[in-house]
Coordinates of C-alpha atoms and ligand atoms in Angstrom, one line a residue:
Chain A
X769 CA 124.6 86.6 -18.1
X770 CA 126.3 83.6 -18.2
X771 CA 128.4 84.8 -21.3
X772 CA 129.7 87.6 -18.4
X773 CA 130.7 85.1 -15.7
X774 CA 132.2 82.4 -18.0
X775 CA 135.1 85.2 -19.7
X776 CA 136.8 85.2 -16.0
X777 CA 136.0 82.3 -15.0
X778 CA 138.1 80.3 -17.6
X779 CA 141.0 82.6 -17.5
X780 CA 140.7 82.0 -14.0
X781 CA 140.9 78.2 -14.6
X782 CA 144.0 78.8 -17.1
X783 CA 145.6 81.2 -14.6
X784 CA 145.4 78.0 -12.1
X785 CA 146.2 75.6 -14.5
X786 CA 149.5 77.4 -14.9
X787 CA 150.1 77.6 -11.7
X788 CA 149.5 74.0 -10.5
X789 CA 152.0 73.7 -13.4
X790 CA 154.6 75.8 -11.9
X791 CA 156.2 73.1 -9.1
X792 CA 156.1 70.2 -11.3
X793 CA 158.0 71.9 -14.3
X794 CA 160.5 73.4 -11.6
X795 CA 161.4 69.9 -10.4
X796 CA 161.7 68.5 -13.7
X797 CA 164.0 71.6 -14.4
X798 CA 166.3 70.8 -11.0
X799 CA 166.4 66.8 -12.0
X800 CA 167.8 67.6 -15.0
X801 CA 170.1 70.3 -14.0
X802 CA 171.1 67.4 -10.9
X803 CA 171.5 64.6 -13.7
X804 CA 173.8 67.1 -16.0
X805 CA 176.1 68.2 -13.3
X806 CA 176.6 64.3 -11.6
X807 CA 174.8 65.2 -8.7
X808 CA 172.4 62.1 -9.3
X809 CA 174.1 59.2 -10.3
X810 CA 172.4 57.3 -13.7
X811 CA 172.5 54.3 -11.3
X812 CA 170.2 56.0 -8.4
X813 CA 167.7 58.0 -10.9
X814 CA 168.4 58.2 -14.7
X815 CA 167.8 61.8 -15.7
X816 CA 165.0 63.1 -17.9
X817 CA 166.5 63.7 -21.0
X818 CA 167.9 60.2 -21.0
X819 CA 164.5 58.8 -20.0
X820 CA 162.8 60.6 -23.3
X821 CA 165.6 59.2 -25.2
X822 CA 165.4 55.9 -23.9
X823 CA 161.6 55.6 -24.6
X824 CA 162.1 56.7 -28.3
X825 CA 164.6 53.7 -28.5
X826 CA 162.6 51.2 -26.5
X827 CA 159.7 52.4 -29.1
X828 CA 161.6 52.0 -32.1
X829 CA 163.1 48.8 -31.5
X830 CA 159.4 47.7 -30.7
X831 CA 160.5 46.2 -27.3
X832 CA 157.8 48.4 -25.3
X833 CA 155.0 48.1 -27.8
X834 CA 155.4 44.3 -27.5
X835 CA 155.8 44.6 -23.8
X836 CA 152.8 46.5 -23.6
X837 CA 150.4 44.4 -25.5
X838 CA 151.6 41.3 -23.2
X839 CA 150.7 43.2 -20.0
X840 CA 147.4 44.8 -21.9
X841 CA 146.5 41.5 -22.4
X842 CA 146.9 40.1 -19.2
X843 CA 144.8 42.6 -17.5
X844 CA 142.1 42.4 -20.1
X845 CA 142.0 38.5 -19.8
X846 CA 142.1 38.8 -15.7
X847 CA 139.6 41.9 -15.4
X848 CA 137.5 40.1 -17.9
X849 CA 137.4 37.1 -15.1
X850 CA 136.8 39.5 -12.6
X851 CA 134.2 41.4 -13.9
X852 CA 132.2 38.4 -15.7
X853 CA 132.8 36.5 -12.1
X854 CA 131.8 39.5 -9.6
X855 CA 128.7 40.2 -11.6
X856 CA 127.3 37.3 -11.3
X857 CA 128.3 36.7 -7.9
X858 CA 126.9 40.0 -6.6
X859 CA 123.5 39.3 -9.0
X860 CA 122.8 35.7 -7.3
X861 CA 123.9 37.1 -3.3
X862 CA 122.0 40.4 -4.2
X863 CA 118.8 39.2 -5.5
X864 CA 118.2 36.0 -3.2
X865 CA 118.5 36.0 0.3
X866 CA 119.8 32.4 0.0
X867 CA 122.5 33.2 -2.1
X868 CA 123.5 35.6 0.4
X869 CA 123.6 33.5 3.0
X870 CA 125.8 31.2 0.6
X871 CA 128.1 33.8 -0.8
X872 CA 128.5 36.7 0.7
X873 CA 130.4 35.3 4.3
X874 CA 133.4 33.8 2.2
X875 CA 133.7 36.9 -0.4
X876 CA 133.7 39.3 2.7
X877 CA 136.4 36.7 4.7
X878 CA 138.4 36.9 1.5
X879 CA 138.5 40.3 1.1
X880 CA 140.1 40.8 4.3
X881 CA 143.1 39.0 2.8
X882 CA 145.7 41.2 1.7
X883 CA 145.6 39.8 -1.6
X884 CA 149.3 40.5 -3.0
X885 CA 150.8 38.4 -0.5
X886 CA 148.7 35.1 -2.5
X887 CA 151.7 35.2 -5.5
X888 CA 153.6 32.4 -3.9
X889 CA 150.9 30.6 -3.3
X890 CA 149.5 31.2 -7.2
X891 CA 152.9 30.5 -8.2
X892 CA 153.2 27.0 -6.6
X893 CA 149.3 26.2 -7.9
X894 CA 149.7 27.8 -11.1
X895 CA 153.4 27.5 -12.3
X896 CA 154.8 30.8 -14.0
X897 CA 153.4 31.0 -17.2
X898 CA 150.8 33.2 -17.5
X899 CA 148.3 31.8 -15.1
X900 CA 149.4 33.1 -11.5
X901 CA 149.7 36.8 -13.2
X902 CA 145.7 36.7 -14.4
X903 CA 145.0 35.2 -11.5
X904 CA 145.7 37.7 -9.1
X905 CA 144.6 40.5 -11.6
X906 CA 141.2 38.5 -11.5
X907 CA 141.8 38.0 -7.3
X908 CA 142.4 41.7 -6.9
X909 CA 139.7 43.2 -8.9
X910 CA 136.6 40.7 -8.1
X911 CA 136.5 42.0 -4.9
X912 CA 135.5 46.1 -5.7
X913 CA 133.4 44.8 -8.5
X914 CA 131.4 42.3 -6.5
X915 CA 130.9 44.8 -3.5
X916 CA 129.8 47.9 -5.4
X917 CA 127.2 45.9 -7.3
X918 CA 126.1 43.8 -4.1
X919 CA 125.5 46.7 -2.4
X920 CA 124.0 49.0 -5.4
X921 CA 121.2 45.6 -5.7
X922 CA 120.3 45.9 -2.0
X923 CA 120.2 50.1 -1.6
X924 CA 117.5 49.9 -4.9
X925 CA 114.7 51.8 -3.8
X926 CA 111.7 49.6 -2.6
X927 CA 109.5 52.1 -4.0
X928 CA 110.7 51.6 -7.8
X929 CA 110.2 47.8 -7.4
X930 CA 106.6 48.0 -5.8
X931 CA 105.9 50.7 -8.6
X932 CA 106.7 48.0 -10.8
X933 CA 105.0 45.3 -9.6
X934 CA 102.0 47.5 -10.0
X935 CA 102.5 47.7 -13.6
X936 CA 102.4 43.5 -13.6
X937 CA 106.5 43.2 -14.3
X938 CA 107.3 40.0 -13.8
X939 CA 110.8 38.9 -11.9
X940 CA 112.7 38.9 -15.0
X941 CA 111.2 42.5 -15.6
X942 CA 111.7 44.1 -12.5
X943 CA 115.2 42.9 -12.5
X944 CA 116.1 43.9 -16.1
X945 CA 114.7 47.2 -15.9
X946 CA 114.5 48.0 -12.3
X947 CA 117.3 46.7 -10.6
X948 CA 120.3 45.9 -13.0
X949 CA 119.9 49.8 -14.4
X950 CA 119.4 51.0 -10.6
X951 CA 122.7 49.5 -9.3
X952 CA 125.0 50.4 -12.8
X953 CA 126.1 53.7 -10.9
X954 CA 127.6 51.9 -8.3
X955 CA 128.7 48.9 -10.1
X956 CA 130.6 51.7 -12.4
X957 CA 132.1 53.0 -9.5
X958 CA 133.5 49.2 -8.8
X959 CA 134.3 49.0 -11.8
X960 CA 137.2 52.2 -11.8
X961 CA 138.6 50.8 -8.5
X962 CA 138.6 47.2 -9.8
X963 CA 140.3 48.3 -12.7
X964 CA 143.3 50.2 -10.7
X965 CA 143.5 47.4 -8.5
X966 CA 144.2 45.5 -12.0
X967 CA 147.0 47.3 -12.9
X968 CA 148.7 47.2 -9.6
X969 CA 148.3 43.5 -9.2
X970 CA 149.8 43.1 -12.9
X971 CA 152.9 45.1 -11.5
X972 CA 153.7 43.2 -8.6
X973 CA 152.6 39.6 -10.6
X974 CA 155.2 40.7 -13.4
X975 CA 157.9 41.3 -11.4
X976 CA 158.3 37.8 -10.4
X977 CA 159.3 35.5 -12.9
X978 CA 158.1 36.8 -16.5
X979 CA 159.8 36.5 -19.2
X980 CA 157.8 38.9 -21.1
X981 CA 155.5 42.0 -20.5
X982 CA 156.8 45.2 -19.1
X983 CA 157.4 44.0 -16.4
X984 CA 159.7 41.6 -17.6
X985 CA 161.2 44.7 -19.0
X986 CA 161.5 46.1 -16.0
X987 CA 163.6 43.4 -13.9
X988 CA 165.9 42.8 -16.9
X989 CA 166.7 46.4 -16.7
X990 CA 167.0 46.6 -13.0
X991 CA 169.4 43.8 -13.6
X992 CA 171.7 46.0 -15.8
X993 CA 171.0 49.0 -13.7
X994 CA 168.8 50.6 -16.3
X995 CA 166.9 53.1 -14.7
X996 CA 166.1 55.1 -17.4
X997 CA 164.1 51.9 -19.1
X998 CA 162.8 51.1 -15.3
X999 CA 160.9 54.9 -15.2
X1000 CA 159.8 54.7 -18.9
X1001 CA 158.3 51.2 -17.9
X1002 CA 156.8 52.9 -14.8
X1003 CA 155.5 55.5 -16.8
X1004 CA 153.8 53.2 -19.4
X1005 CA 152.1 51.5 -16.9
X1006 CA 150.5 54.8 -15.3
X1007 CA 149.4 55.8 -19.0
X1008 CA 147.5 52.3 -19.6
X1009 CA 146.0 52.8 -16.5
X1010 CA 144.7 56.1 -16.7
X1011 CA 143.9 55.2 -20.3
X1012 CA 141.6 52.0 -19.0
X1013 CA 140.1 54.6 -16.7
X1014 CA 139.3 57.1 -19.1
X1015 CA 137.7 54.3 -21.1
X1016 CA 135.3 53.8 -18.1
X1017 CA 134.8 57.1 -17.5
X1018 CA 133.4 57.5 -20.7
X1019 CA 131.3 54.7 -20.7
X1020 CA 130.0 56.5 -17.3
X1021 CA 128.9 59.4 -19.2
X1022 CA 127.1 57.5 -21.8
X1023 CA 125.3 54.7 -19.1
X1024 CA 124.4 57.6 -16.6
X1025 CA 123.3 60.4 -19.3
X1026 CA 119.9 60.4 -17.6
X1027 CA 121.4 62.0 -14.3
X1028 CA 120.3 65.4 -14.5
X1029 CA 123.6 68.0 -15.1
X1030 CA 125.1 69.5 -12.0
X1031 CA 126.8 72.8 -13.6
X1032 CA 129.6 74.5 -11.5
Chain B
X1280 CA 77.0 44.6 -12.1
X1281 CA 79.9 42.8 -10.2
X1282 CA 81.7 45.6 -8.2
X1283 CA 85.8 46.0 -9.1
X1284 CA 86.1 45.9 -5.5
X1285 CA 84.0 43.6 -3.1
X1286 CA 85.6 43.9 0.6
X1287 CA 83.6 42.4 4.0
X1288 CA 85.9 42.6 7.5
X1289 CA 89.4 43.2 6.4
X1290 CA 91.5 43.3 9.0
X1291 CA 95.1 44.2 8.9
X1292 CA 97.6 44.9 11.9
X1293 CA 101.2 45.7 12.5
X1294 CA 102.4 44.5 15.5
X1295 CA 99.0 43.6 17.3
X1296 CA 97.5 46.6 16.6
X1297 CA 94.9 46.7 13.8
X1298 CA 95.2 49.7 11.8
X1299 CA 92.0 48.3 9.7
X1300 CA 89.5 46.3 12.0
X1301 CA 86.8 44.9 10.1
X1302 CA 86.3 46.8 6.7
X1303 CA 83.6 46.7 4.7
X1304 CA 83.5 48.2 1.0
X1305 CA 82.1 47.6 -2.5
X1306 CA 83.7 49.5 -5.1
X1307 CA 81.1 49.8 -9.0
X1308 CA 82.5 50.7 -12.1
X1309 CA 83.3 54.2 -13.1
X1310 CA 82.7 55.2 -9.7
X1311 CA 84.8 57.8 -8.2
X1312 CA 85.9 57.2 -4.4
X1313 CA 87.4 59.8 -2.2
X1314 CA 88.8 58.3 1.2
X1315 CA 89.8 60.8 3.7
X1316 CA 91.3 60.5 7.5
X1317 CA 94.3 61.2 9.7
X1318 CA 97.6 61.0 9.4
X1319 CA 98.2 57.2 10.0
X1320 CA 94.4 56.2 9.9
X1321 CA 95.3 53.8 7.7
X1322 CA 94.6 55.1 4.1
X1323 CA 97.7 54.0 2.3
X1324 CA 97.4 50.8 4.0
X1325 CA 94.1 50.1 2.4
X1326 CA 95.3 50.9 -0.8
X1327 CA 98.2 48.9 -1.1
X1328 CA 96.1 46.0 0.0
X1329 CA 93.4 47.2 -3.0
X1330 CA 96.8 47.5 -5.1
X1331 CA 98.1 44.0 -4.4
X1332 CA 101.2 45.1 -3.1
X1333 CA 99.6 43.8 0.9
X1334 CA 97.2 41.0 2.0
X1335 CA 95.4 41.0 5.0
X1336 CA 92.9 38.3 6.1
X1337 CA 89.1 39.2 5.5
X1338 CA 85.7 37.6 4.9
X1339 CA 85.9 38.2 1.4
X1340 CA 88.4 40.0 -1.1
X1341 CA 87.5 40.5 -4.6
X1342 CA 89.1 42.7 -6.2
X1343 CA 90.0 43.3 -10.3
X1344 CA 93.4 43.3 -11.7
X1345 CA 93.1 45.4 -14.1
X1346 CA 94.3 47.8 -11.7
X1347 CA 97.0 51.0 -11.7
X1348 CA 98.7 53.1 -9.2
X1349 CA 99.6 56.5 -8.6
X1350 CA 101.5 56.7 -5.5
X1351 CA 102.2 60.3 -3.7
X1352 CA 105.6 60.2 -5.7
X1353 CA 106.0 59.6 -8.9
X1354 CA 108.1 56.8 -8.5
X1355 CA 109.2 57.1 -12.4
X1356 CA 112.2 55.0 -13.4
X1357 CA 115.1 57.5 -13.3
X1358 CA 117.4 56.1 -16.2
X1359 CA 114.1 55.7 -18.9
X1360 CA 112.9 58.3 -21.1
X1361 CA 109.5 59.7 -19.9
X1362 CA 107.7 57.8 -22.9
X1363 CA 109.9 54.3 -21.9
X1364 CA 108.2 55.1 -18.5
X1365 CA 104.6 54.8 -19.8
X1366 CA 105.4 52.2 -22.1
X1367 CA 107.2 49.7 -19.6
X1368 CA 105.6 46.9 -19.4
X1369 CA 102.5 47.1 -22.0
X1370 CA 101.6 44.3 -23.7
X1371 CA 100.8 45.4 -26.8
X1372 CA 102.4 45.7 -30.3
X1373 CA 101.8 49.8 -30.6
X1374 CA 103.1 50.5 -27.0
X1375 CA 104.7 53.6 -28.3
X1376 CA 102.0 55.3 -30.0
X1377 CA 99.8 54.4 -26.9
X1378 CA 102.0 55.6 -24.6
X1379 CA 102.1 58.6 -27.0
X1380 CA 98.6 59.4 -26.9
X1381 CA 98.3 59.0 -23.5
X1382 CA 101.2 61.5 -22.4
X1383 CA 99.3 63.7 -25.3
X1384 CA 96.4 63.3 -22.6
X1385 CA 98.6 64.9 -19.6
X1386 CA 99.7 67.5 -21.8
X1387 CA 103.4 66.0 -21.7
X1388 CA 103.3 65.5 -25.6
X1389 CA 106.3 68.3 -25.4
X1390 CA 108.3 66.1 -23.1
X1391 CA 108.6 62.3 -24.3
X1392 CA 112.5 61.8 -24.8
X1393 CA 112.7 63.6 -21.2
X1394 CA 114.6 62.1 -18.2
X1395 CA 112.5 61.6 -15.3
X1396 CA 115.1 63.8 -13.1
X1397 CA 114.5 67.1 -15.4
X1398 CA 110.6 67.3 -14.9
X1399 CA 109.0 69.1 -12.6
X1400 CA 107.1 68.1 -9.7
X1401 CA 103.3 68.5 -11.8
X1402 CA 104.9 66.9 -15.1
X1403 CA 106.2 64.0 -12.9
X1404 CA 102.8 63.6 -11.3
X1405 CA 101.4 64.2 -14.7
X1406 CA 103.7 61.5 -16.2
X1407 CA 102.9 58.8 -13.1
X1408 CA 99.4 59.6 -14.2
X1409 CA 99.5 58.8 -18.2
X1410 CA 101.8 55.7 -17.1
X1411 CA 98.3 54.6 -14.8
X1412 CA 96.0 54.9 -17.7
X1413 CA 97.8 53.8 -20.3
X1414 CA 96.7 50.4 -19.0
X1415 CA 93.2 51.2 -19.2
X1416 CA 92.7 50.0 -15.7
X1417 CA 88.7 49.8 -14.2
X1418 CA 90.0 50.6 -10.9
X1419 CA 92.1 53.8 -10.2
X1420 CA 94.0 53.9 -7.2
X1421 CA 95.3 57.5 -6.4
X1422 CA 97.4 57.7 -3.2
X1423 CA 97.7 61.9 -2.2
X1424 CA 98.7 62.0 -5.4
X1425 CA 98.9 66.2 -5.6
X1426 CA 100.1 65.9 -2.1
X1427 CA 103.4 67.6 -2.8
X1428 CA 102.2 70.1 -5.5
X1429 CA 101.4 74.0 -5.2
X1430 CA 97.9 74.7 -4.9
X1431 CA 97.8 76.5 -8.3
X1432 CA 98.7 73.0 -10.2
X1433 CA 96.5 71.0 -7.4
X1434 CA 93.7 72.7 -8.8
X1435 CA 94.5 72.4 -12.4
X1436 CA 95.2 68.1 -11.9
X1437 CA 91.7 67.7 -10.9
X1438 CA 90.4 68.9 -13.7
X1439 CA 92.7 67.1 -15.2
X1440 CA 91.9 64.1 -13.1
X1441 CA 88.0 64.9 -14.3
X1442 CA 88.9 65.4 -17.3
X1443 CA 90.4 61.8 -17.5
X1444 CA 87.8 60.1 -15.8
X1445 CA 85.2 61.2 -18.1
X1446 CA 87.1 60.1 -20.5
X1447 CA 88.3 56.1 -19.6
X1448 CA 85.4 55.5 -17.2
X1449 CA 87.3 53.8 -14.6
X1450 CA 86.1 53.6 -11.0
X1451 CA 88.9 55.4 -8.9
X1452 CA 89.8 55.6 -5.8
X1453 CA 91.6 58.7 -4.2
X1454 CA 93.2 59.0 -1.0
X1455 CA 93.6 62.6 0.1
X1456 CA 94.0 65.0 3.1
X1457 CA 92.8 67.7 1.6
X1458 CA 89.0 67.3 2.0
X1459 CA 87.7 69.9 -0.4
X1460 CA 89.7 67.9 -2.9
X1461 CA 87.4 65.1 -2.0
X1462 CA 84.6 66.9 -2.1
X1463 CA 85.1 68.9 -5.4
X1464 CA 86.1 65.4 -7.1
X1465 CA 84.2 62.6 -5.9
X1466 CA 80.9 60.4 -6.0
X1467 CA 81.1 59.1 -2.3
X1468 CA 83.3 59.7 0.3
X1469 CA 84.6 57.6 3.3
X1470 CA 86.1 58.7 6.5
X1471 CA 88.5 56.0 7.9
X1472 CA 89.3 56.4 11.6
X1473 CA 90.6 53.8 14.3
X1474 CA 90.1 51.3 11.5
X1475 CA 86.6 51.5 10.8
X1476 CA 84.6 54.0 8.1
X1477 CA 83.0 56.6 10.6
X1478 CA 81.2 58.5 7.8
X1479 CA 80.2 57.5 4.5
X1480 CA 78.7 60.7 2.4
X1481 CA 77.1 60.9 -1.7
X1482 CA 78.0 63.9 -3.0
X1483 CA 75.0 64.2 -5.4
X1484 CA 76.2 68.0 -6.8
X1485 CA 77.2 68.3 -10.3
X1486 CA 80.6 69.3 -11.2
X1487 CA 82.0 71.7 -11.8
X1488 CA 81.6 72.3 -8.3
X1489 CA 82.1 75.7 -6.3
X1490 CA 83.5 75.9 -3.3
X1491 CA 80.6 78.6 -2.3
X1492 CA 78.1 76.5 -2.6
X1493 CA 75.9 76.4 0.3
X1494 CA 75.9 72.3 0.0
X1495 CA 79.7 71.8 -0.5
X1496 CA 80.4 74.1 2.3
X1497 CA 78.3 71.7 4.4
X1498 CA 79.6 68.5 3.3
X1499 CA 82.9 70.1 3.9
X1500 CA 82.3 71.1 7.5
X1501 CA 81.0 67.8 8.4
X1502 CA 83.6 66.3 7.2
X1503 CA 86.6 68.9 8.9
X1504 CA 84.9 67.7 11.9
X1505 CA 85.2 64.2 11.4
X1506 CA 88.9 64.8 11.4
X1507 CA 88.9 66.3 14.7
X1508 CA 89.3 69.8 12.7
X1509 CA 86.6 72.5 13.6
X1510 CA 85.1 74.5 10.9
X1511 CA 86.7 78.0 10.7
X1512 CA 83.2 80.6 11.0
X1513 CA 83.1 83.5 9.4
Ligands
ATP782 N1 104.8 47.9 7.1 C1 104.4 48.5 8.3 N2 104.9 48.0 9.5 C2 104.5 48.5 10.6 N3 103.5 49.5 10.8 C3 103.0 50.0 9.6 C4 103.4 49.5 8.4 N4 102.7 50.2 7.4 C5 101.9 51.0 8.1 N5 102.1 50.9 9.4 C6 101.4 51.6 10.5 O1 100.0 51.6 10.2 C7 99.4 52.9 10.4 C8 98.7 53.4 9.2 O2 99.6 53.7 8.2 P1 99.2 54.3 6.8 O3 100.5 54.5 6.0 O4 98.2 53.4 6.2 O5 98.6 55.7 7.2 P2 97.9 56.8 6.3 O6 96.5 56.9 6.7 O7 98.2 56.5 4.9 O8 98.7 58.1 6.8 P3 99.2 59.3 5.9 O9 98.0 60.2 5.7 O10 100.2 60.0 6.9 O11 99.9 58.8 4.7 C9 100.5 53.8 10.9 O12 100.5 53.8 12.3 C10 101.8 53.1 10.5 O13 102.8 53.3 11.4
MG783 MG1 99.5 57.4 3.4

């Protein structure tokens, strides 16, 4: 039977594909057609034939793979901070009502900063080397990470830990088995937002005084008027970023197999 | 013989109001319990206290640890295998192969690398039950445990439940609504109502026992009326 319904079904699916395909492929079509004729000026929009043939040279000279690694690397070292920081935060304000009382006013006071505008002040604490740029990666995505876990520890059903008490866990048991594993959906959840937060902090922190990463890349071009390098650096960034999250996402999958299958 | 459980005036309230004024109960080994009442008489209460989940002042409260619970749901963890479940926790070097045997017991053998989420409602119950013995407890506490089951597998877990007890010896106690339950099941029943144990019967009839019995049916009907339900005639 479900042989019978899965035949139309994924033509169905193709048949939408294609047309949620349509619009996109007709604007990339006009842009071109725009760029070719003059109608967009190289200097407002670069069109996409010289953006593909831009990338293939920033590629080849090895410009964007180095450019790339610098920025990886800069997320990696602030998300690391973020994520080693915000898990134990959320573990010590989540599993003692002391440490709430201790950590959680400030976090939540914090988060109500609007975060990006902190550069300058990184800047004039941290120089411009590479310090202020992890830092407000690490400032950015604490914040999601710590939340999502702090509040996956406190919604843990009561009824799993009394169940293990009854089974004499101790603390250290109860917390390893019961609680950590029982908040890891949400703190997965944190996890994905932290890490797009990441990347967008990383943009705005490279645009300001680097002098190597993509975004480096990208002011030097906008200084020349590039924008054909500016979109392919644009572009690179989105890829990494859906790239980290697909990394995530797969770890999701694995750490939450036990969720039953919701088909359709 | 020291009783598992050895209970004079427990008291607990909420609020002011004691839900359990003044409790007596002793508790032998391998005896089987059945504790009946009204919704909010107080029957879970006394269990978690016999659980060591509550505390609640009283004369005297002895009670054994070597004691497991099987609460009205299963209360399985959701992200460990159905054989992790059992074994979580066990101190003992074969953990596995214990925890084996006693899903084996259940009749789960079939359903060990299992996630919690994918059984259903009588192999969950069935799996909160191996994890309770697996400890070789001496005291049983059973809280509605076939509360949310049909009546088809109801009746097949307490001959399972039988079954078990023959088997390990422990003394159990079961709290229940369903009074034929307690009456096809147990040694002694109690009746717990505005805190105090209003009846208190033997039930000397051996099992298997049918529900046409002239002496069930009695017990039965005493007991219906003790919870303020009259006795259908007909
Ligand atoms: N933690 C608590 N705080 C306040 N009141 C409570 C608490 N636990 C139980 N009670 C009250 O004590 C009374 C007895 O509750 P209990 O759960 O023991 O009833 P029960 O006999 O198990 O009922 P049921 O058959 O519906 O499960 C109820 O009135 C309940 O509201
Ligand atoms: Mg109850």
């Amino acid at each position: 039977m479900s042989r019978a319904i899965e035949g139309p079904a994924r033509a169905g699916r193709l048949a939408q594909f294609a047309s949620r395909l349509a619009s996109p492929v007709a604007l990339l079509v006009i842009w071109q057609i725009a760029s070719m004729t003059g109608l967009l000026s190289p200097r407002i929009l670069a069109g996409p034939g010289d953006i593909v043939a831009t990338a293939s040279r920033l590629i080849a000279s090895g410009e964007l793979i180095n450019g790339l690694i610098v920025s990886f690397l800069r997320v990696l070292a602030g998300f690391s901070i973020a994520l080693v920081a915000g898990i134990v935060l959320a573990l010590i304000s989540g599993l003692s009502r002391f440490g709430e009382a201790v950590i959680d006013p400030p976090v939540q006071m914090l988060k109500a900063m609007p975060f990006l505008g902190l550069l300058p002040l990184f800047i004039l604490w941290f120089g411009i080397g590479e310090m202020p740029k992890i830092g407000l990666v690490a400032f950015g995505a604490i914040f999601p990470i710590y939340l999502t876990l702090y509040g996956g520890i406190r919604g843990i059903d009561r009824k799993l830990i009394e169940a293990g008490q009854t089974m004499d866990l101790g603390t250290t048991s109860i917390i390893r088995h019961i609680i950590i594993p029982g908040a890891l959906p949400s703190l997965l959840v944190g996890v994905r937002y932290g890490l797009s937060v990441a990347w967008l902090s990383l943009v705005v922190g490279e645009q300001i005084n680097a002098s190597s990463g993509i975004g480096y890349t990208i002011s030097y071009a906008r200084d020349f008027m590039q924008t054909d390098v500016i979109v392919v650096c644009l572009l690179v960034y989105a890829i990494l970023g859906l790239l980290t999250d697909g990394l995530v996402r797969m770890i999701e999958a694995y750490a939450l197999r036990w969720r039953p299958e919701v088909f359709g | 013989m020291i009783p598992l459980v050895d209970i004079r005036q427990l008291t607990r309230s909420f609020g002011g109001a004691a839900v359990l004024d003044g409790i007596d109960l002793t508790t032998a080994p391998g005896e089987f319990v059945a504790l009946l009442g009204r919704s909010g008489s107080g029957k879970t209460t006394l269990l978690r206290i016999l659980a060591g989940l509550d505390t609640a002042p009283a004369e005297k409260l002895q009670l054994t640890t070597r004691r497991s619970v099987v609460f009205q749901e299963p209360r399985l963890l959701p992200w460990k295998s159905v054989i992790d479940n059992v074994a979580l926790g066990l101190r003992h070097p074969d953990a596995r192969t214990l925890a084996t045997q006693a899903l084996d017991e259940v009749g789960l053998s079939h359903r060990l690398d299992a996630w919690p989420l994918t059984l259903s409602g009588g192999e969950a119950q069935r799996s909160a039950l191996a994890r309770a013995l697996v400890r070789e407890p001496e005291l049983l506490l059973l809280d509605e445990p076939f509360a949310s089951l049909d009546a088809l597998t109801r009746l097949r877990m307490h001959e399972l439940v039988l079954a078990l007890w023959r088997k390990h010896r422990p003394a159990v106690l079961l709290v229940t609504h369903d009074v034929w339950e307690a009456v096809a099941l147990a040694d002694r029943i109690l009746v717990l109502d505005q805190g105090h144990f209003i009846r208190e019967i033997n039930v000397d009839i051996d099992r298997p026992r049918r529900r046409d019995d002239r002496r069930t049916g009695r017990i039965e009907a005493a007991l219906l009326e003790d919870l303020g339900v009259l006795p259908t005639q007909d």
